[in-house]
Coordinates of C-alpha atoms in Angstrom, one line a residue:
Chain A
M1441 CA 5.6 19.9 -52.0
T1442 CA 4.8 24.4 -52.6
S1443 CA 7.1 24.6 -55.3
D1444 CA 5.5 21.9 -57.2
L1445 CA 2.0 23.6 -56.0
I1446 CA 3.3 27.2 -57.8
Y1447 CA 4.8 25.6 -61.1
I1448 CA 1.2 23.9 -61.5
C1449 CA -0.1 27.1 -61.1
A1450 CA 2.1 28.5 -63.6
G1451 CA 1.1 25.5 -66.2
S1452 CA -2.3 26.0 -65.7
G1453 CA -1.9 29.9 -66.0
L1454 CA -0.2 29.2 -69.4
V1455 CA -2.5 27.4 -70.3
G1456 CA -5.3 29.9 -69.6
L1457 CA -3.2 32.2 -71.4
A1458 CA -2.6 29.9 -75.1
L1459 CA -5.9 29.5 -74.6
Y1460 CA -7.5 33.3 -74.4
R1461 CA -5.4 34.3 -77.1
L1462 CA -6.4 31.4 -79.3
S1463 CA -9.4 32.3 -79.5
T1464 CA -9.2 36.8 -79.5
C1465 CA -6.4 36.6 -82.3
R1466 CA -6.6 36.5 -85.5
D1467 CA -3.3 36.6 -86.7
M1468 CA -1.8 33.6 -87.4
L1469 CA 1.9 33.7 -86.5
L1470 CA 0.4 34.3 -82.9
R1471 CA -2.2 31.4 -83.0
V1472 CA 1.4 29.2 -83.6
L1473 CA 2.7 31.5 -80.6
S1474 CA -0.3 30.5 -78.5
L1475 CA 0.2 26.8 -79.4
N1476 CA 3.8 26.6 -77.7
V1477 CA 3.3 28.6 -75.0
L1478 CA -0.6 25.9 -74.9
A1479 CA 2.5 22.9 -75.3
V1480 CA 4.8 24.8 -72.4
G1481 CA 1.9 24.9 -69.8
V1482 CA 0.9 21.1 -70.8
A1483 CA 4.2 20.4 -70.2
M1484 CA 4.5 22.1 -66.9
L1485 CA 1.7 20.2 -65.5
F1486 CA 3.4 16.9 -67.0
L1487 CA 6.6 17.3 -64.7
A1488 CA 5.3 19.7 -61.9
S1489 CA 3.4 16.1 -61.1
A1490 CA 5.7 13.7 -61.8
R1491 CA 8.2 14.8 -59.0
H1492 CA 8.1 11.6 -56.1
A1493 CA 10.4 12.4 -52.8
G1494 CA 13.1 15.0 -54.7
I1495 CA 13.0 12.6 -58.3
T1496 CA 11.3 13.6 -61.3
D1497 CA 9.9 10.8 -63.3
A1498 CA 11.8 9.8 -66.3
V1499 CA 8.7 8.0 -68.3
P1500 CA 7.0 11.9 -68.2
Q1501 CA 10.5 13.2 -69.0
A1502 CA 10.7 11.1 -72.3
F1503 CA 6.7 12.0 -73.2
V1504 CA 7.8 15.8 -72.9
L1505 CA 11.0 15.0 -74.4
T1506 CA 9.0 13.8 -77.5
G1507 CA 6.0 16.4 -77.2
I1508 CA 8.9 19.3 -77.9
V1509 CA 10.3 17.3 -81.1
V1510 CA 6.5 16.7 -82.5
L1511 CA 5.4 20.1 -81.6
V1512 CA 9.0 22.0 -83.6
A1513 CA 7.4 19.6 -86.7
V1514 CA 4.2 21.0 -86.4
T1515 CA 5.4 24.8 -86.1
A1516 CA 6.8 23.8 -89.0
A1517 CA 4.3 22.6 -90.5
L1518 CA 1.4 25.2 -89.8
L1519 CA 3.7 28.1 -90.7
A1520 CA 4.6 26.3 -94.1
L1521 CA 1.0 26.3 -94.8
A1522 CA 0.4 29.5 -93.1
E1523 CA 2.6 31.0 -96.0
R1524 CA 0.7 29.8 -98.7
V1525 CA -2.7 30.9 -97.5
D1526 CA -1.2 34.5 -97.1
G1527 CA -0.4 33.7 -100.5
Q1528 CA -2.9 32.4 -101.9
D1529 CA -5.3 35.8 -100.6
D1530 CA -3.5 37.3 -103.8
E1531 CA -4.0 35.2 -106.2
Chain B
M454 CA 15.5 30.9 -51.3
S455 CA 14.8 28.2 -53.5
L456 CA 11.0 29.0 -53.0
A457 CA 11.8 32.6 -53.9
F458 CA 13.8 31.5 -56.7
D459 CA 10.4 29.3 -57.9
I460 CA 8.5 32.3 -57.3
L461 CA 10.2 34.9 -59.0
L462 CA 11.1 32.2 -62.2
T463 CA 7.1 31.1 -62.5
I464 CA 6.1 34.6 -62.2
G465 CA 9.0 35.8 -65.0
I466 CA 7.2 32.8 -67.3
F467 CA 4.0 33.9 -67.1
F468 CA 4.4 37.6 -67.7
T469 CA 7.1 37.6 -70.5
A470 CA 4.2 34.9 -72.0
A471 CA 1.8 37.3 -71.9
A472 CA 3.6 40.5 -72.9
T473 CA 4.7 37.7 -76.3
L474 CA 1.5 37.0 -76.8
G475 CA 0.1 41.0 -76.8
M476 CA 2.8 42.7 -78.0
R477 CA 1.7 44.7 -81.9
D478 CA 5.3 43.8 -82.9
R479 CA 6.0 40.3 -85.0
V480 CA 9.6 40.3 -84.4
G481 CA 9.2 41.8 -80.8
S482 CA 6.6 38.8 -80.1
V483 CA 9.1 36.0 -80.9
V484 CA 12.3 37.3 -78.9
G485 CA 10.0 37.6 -75.8
F486 CA 9.1 33.6 -77.2
V487 CA 13.0 32.6 -77.1
V488 CA 13.4 34.5 -74.3
A489 CA 10.7 32.9 -72.3
G490 CA 11.5 29.9 -74.1
L491 CA 15.3 29.8 -72.2
L492 CA 13.5 30.7 -68.4
V493 CA 10.9 27.8 -69.3
A494 CA 14.4 25.8 -69.8
L495 CA 15.9 27.2 -66.0
S496 CA 12.3 25.6 -65.1
W497 CA 12.8 22.6 -66.4
V498 CA 16.1 22.1 -64.5
R499 CA 14.3 23.2 -61.3
L500 CA 11.8 20.3 -61.6
G501 CA 14.5 18.0 -62.0
A502 CA 14.5 17.0 -65.6
P503 CA 18.1 18.5 -67.1
D504 CA 17.1 16.2 -70.2
V505 CA 14.1 18.1 -71.3
A506 CA 15.7 21.6 -70.5
L507 CA 18.3 20.9 -72.7
A508 CA 15.5 20.0 -75.4
E509 CA 13.7 23.1 -75.0
A510 CA 16.7 25.4 -75.0
A511 CA 18.1 24.0 -78.3
I512 CA 14.2 23.2 -80.1
G513 CA 11.6 24.7 -77.9
A514 CA 13.5 28.5 -77.6
G515 CA 16.3 28.1 -80.8
L516 CA 15.1 26.7 -83.7
T517 CA 11.2 26.9 -83.5
G518 CA 12.1 31.0 -82.9
A519 CA 14.4 31.0 -85.9
L520 CA 11.3 28.8 -87.9
L521 CA 8.7 32.1 -86.6
L522 CA 11.1 35.0 -87.3
R523 CA 11.1 33.3 -90.8
S524 CA 8.0 33.7 -91.2
S525 CA 6.8 36.9 -89.6
G526 CA 8.6 39.0 -92.2
R527 CA 7.0 37.0 -94.8
L528 CA 3.2 36.6 -93.4
K529 CA 0.9 39.6 -94.1
P530 CA 0.0 41.6 -91.2
V531 CA -3.6 41.5 -89.9
E532 CA -5.1 43.6 -87.8
R533 CA -4.2 42.0 -84.1
L534 CA -7.5 42.0 -81.9
I535 CA -10.6 42.1 -83.9
S536 CA -12.7 40.4 -81.8
P537 CA -15.1 43.1 -79.1
P538 CA -14.6 43.9 -76.0
S539 CA -17.8 41.9 -74.7
H540 CA -16.6 39.0 -76.3
R541 CA -12.9 39.0 -74.9
F542 CA -13.9 39.6 -71.3
I543 CA -16.4 36.1 -71.3
V544 CA -13.4 34.4 -72.8
A545 CA -10.9 35.8 -70.2
L546 CA -13.2 34.4 -67.6
I547 CA -13.9 31.1 -69.5
A548 CA -10.0 30.9 -70.0
A549 CA -9.6 32.0 -65.9
A550 CA -12.0 29.3 -64.3
F551 CA -10.0 26.8 -66.7
A552 CA -6.8 27.7 -65.4
G553 CA -8.4 27.6 -61.9
A554 CA -9.9 24.1 -62.5
L555 CA -6.9 22.5 -63.9
A556 CA -5.1 23.7 -61.0
W557 CA -6.5 22.0 -58.6
A558 CA -7.7 18.9 -60.1
V559 CA -3.5 18.2 -60.6
Y560 CA -2.4 19.7 -57.2
T561 CA -5.5 17.4 -55.5
A562 CA -5.1 14.2 -58.3
S563 CA -3.8 11.0 -56.6
G564 CA -2.3 8.1 -57.2
A565 CA 0.9 5.9 -56.5
A566 CA 3.7 6.3 -58.8
L567 CA 3.9 3.1 -61.2
Y568 CA 6.8 3.6 -63.2
P569 CA 9.7 5.2 -61.3
A570 CA 9.8 1.7 -59.2
L571 CA 9.7 -0.5 -63.3
V572 CA 12.5 1.9 -64.0
S573 CA 14.6 1.3 -61.5
E574 CA 14.5 -2.1 -61.5
R575 CA 15.3 -2.9 -64.9
L576 CA 17.7 0.6 -65.7
A577 CA 20.8 -2.6 -65.4
S578 CA 19.3 -4.3 -67.8
S579 CA 18.6 -1.3 -70.6
G580 CA 22.4 -0.6 -71.8
V581 CA 23.0 2.5 -70.7
T582 CA 22.9 4.5 -67.0
N583 CA 20.6 7.4 -68.1
P584 CA 16.5 6.3 -67.0
V585 CA 15.5 9.4 -69.5
T586 CA 17.9 7.7 -72.7
A587 CA 16.7 4.5 -71.6
V588 CA 12.7 4.9 -71.8
L589 CA 13.1 7.0 -75.3
L590 CA 15.7 4.1 -77.0
N591 CA 14.8 1.2 -75.1
F592 CA 11.7 0.8 -72.6
R593 CA 9.4 2.8 -74.9
A594 CA 11.3 3.0 -78.3
W595 CA 8.6 2.5 -80.2
D596 CA 7.2 6.1 -79.3
T597 CA 10.2 7.1 -80.4
L598 CA 10.1 5.6 -84.2
L599 CA 6.4 7.1 -84.5
E600 CA 7.7 10.2 -82.9
I601 CA 10.7 10.3 -85.9
A602 CA 7.7 9.2 -88.0
V603 CA 5.8 12.2 -87.0
L604 CA 9.2 14.4 -87.9
F605 CA 9.6 12.8 -91.8
A606 CA 5.7 13.8 -92.4
A607 CA 6.1 17.1 -91.4
L608 CA 9.0 17.2 -93.4
I609 CA 7.0 16.0 -96.6
L610 CA 3.9 18.2 -95.7
V611 CA 6.4 21.0 -96.3
R612 CA 7.7 19.8 -99.1
I613 CA 4.1 19.6 -100.5
V614 CA 3.3 23.5 -99.7
A615 CA 6.7 24.6 -100.9
P616 CA 7.2 27.7 -98.5
A617 CA 9.9 30.0 -100.5
V618 CA 13.7 29.3 -100.0
P619 CA 15.5 31.8 -97.6
Q620 CA 17.9 33.9 -99.7
P621 CA 20.7 34.8 -96.9
V622 CA 22.1 38.4 -97.4
A623 CA 25.3 39.8 -96.8
L624 CA 25.9 40.5 -92.8
G625 CA 28.7 41.8 -92.4
E626 CA 32.6 41.1 -91.5
L627 CA 32.0 39.7 -87.9
M628 CA 30.1 36.7 -89.5
L629 CA 32.9 35.3 -90.3
P630 CA 34.6 35.1 -87.4
F631 CA 31.9 34.2 -85.4
A632 CA 30.5 31.6 -87.4
R633 CA 34.5 30.1 -86.5
I634 CA 33.5 30.0 -83.7
I635 CA 30.2 28.7 -83.5
V636 CA 30.3 26.2 -86.4
P637 CA 32.8 24.3 -84.6
M638 CA 31.8 24.3 -81.2
C639 CA 28.5 22.9 -82.6
A640 CA 29.5 20.2 -83.8
F641 CA 31.5 19.3 -81.1
L642 CA 28.9 20.0 -78.7
A643 CA 26.9 17.7 -80.6
G644 CA 29.3 14.8 -80.9
H645 CA 29.6 15.0 -76.4
L646 CA 26.1 15.4 -76.0
L647 CA 25.2 12.2 -78.0
W648 CA 28.0 10.6 -76.2
Q649 CA 27.5 11.6 -72.8
G650 CA 23.4 10.3 -73.1
A651 CA 24.5 7.1 -72.2
S652 CA 24.9 8.4 -68.4
V653 CA 23.5 11.8 -67.8
P654 CA 21.3 14.4 -69.4
G655 CA 22.1 14.5 -73.3
G656 CA 20.7 12.5 -76.5
A657 CA 19.9 12.1 -80.1
F658 CA 17.5 14.7 -80.1
Q659 CA 19.2 17.8 -78.4
A660 CA 22.4 16.2 -80.0
G661 CA 20.9 17.1 -83.2
A662 CA 19.2 20.0 -83.0
M663 CA 22.9 21.7 -81.6
L664 CA 24.0 20.2 -85.3
A665 CA 20.9 21.7 -87.2
G666 CA 22.0 24.9 -84.9
G667 CA 25.5 25.2 -86.8
L668 CA 24.5 24.3 -90.2
L669 CA 22.0 26.8 -90.1
V670 CA 24.2 29.7 -88.9
L671 CA 26.5 28.2 -92.2
M672 CA 24.0 28.3 -94.6
L673 CA 21.9 32.0 -93.4
G674 CA 26.0 33.2 -92.6
G675 CA 25.9 33.0 -96.9
F676 CA 29.0 30.6 -96.5
A677 CA 26.8 27.2 -97.7
A678 CA 23.7 28.7 -100.4
P679 CA 21.2 25.8 -100.1
T680 CA 21.5 24.6 -103.5
P681 CA 19.0 22.0 -104.7
R682 CA 21.8 19.6 -104.7
L683 CA 22.7 20.5 -101.3
M684 CA 19.2 20.0 -100.1
S685 CA 18.3 16.8 -102.0
W686 CA 21.2 14.9 -100.1
G687 CA 19.5 16.3 -96.9
A688 CA 16.6 14.9 -97.7
M689 CA 18.4 11.2 -98.3
L690 CA 20.0 12.3 -94.4
A691 CA 16.6 12.8 -93.2
L692 CA 15.6 9.7 -94.3
V693 CA 18.9 7.9 -92.9
G694 CA 17.7 8.2 -89.2
L695 CA 13.9 6.4 -89.9
A696 CA 15.2 3.4 -92.2
V697 CA 18.0 2.7 -89.5
F698 CA 15.7 3.0 -87.0
S699 CA 12.8 0.6 -88.6
L700 CA 15.5 -2.1 -89.5
A701 CA 16.5 -1.9 -86.3
A702 CA 13.4 -3.0 -85.3
L703 CA 12.5 -5.2 -87.7
G704 CA 16.3 -6.8 -86.6
A705 CA 15.3 -7.1 -82.9
E706 CA 11.8 -8.6 -84.1
V707 CA 13.9 -11.3 -86.0
L708 CA 16.4 -12.2 -83.1
T709 CA 14.2 -12.1 -80.1
G710 CA 10.7 -12.1 -81.7
T711 CA 9.9 -8.9 -80.0
L712 CA 9.5 -6.2 -81.9
L713 CA 12.0 -3.2 -80.1
L714 CA 13.4 -5.8 -77.5
Y715 CA 16.8 -6.1 -77.9
P716 CA 18.9 -9.1 -77.8
D717 CA 20.8 -9.6 -74.0
G718 CA 23.9 -7.7 -73.2
T719 CA 23.9 -5.8 -76.4
A720 CA 21.2 -3.4 -76.4
K721 CA 24.3 -0.2 -75.9
F722 CA 25.3 -1.0 -79.6
W723 CA 21.8 -1.0 -80.3
I724 CA 21.1 2.1 -78.7
L725 CA 24.2 4.1 -80.1
G726 CA 24.0 3.0 -83.6
I727 CA 20.4 4.4 -83.4
E728 CA 20.9 7.2 -81.8
A729 CA 24.0 8.1 -84.2
A730 CA 21.9 7.9 -87.3
L731 CA 19.1 9.9 -85.5
T732 CA 20.8 12.5 -84.9
L733 CA 22.2 13.2 -88.8
S734 CA 19.1 13.1 -89.3
I735 CA 17.1 14.7 -86.8
A736 CA 19.7 17.6 -87.8
A737 CA 19.1 16.8 -91.7
M738 CA 15.5 17.0 -90.9
L739 CA 15.5 20.1 -88.7
C740 CA 17.4 21.9 -91.7
L741 CA 14.7 21.2 -94.0
L742 CA 12.2 22.2 -92.2
F743 CA 13.7 25.5 -91.9
C744 CA 14.5 25.8 -95.7
G745 CA 11.9 23.8 -97.2
V746 CA 12.6 20.5 -99.2
P747 CA 13.4 21.5 -103.6
R748 CA 11.1 20.2 -105.8
R749 CA 12.7 18.5 -109.0
P750 CA 11.7 20.8 -111.7
L751 CA 9.4 18.8 -113.7
K752 CA 10.3 17.4 -117.4

């Protein structure tokens, strides 16, 4: 139970850190990075609360796995858009 | 002992993430992110989720790191911190309060766990013995089908926006021996992860990411130039996974009357068939998300 608490605190800490950076920074690469950190924090909360009697529930594990794959797609799409926005500023 | 390890690990993750988001150097930020990703993968193992750890290391740290590194050189630098100190102070207070409330809410949340009993009860009839694979490709296969559709939608967006195709540069003499070891290794490990996913941690996503890593080594090492022809073949391959999965869903609907409910006793073959198609398709999609999809020249 104590180790669950450690991971819950770390997960919330990562969420707070990512929210802080998302709202104080205009650099697009750092914003995408913050989004990734936010996702890691949420996944950590999810998995830390999915443990019951030493066994991790398979359904939240599948959700987090799906989340990781969706996030890489979102990251690729956002970076492509960011590059396009930067390119248009030049014109 | 393990408690001390957990504390050190979470402190390490938090400070690596903080350093990553606070650094002025972009390449440094991306490297910090990859290091944090690997530490996070270790923490997934500690939390009893090795399937997620494999995906985090391959996709979350590896491929996302490659994508960020590609863009770090292309995006124009801007001043990092434009917010005035008073604004930052207030935002930090709000973020800290939110994080504290979140931790308190999650820690005090109670409720019976519904899923473990349901999953273990029906695992025998799912066709696989790894509960995570059973959830992903049998119990909640609908989610996974939509996830592939999301990946494909991202690919279409990247095709429309059309970022510049990365041009490989000469990387020196050690690249060839490196590729000779790493590329066959990636292909071998991908097959292994795909096959073992039925019983122990592994599966189509981890295998696909592994294969994509090998393909990127070939491409960035200059061994297989991303010609338009090769990339349109890749785009076809990217469609295969979604097509096979959708056909399987419709086929199961015809045979059993329920979408994605596989006929009795044959679930293993359905799952393996879908997973094999998904592995190739995910590898192709992740590669194309990295190097962009060529548009056919207008006539």
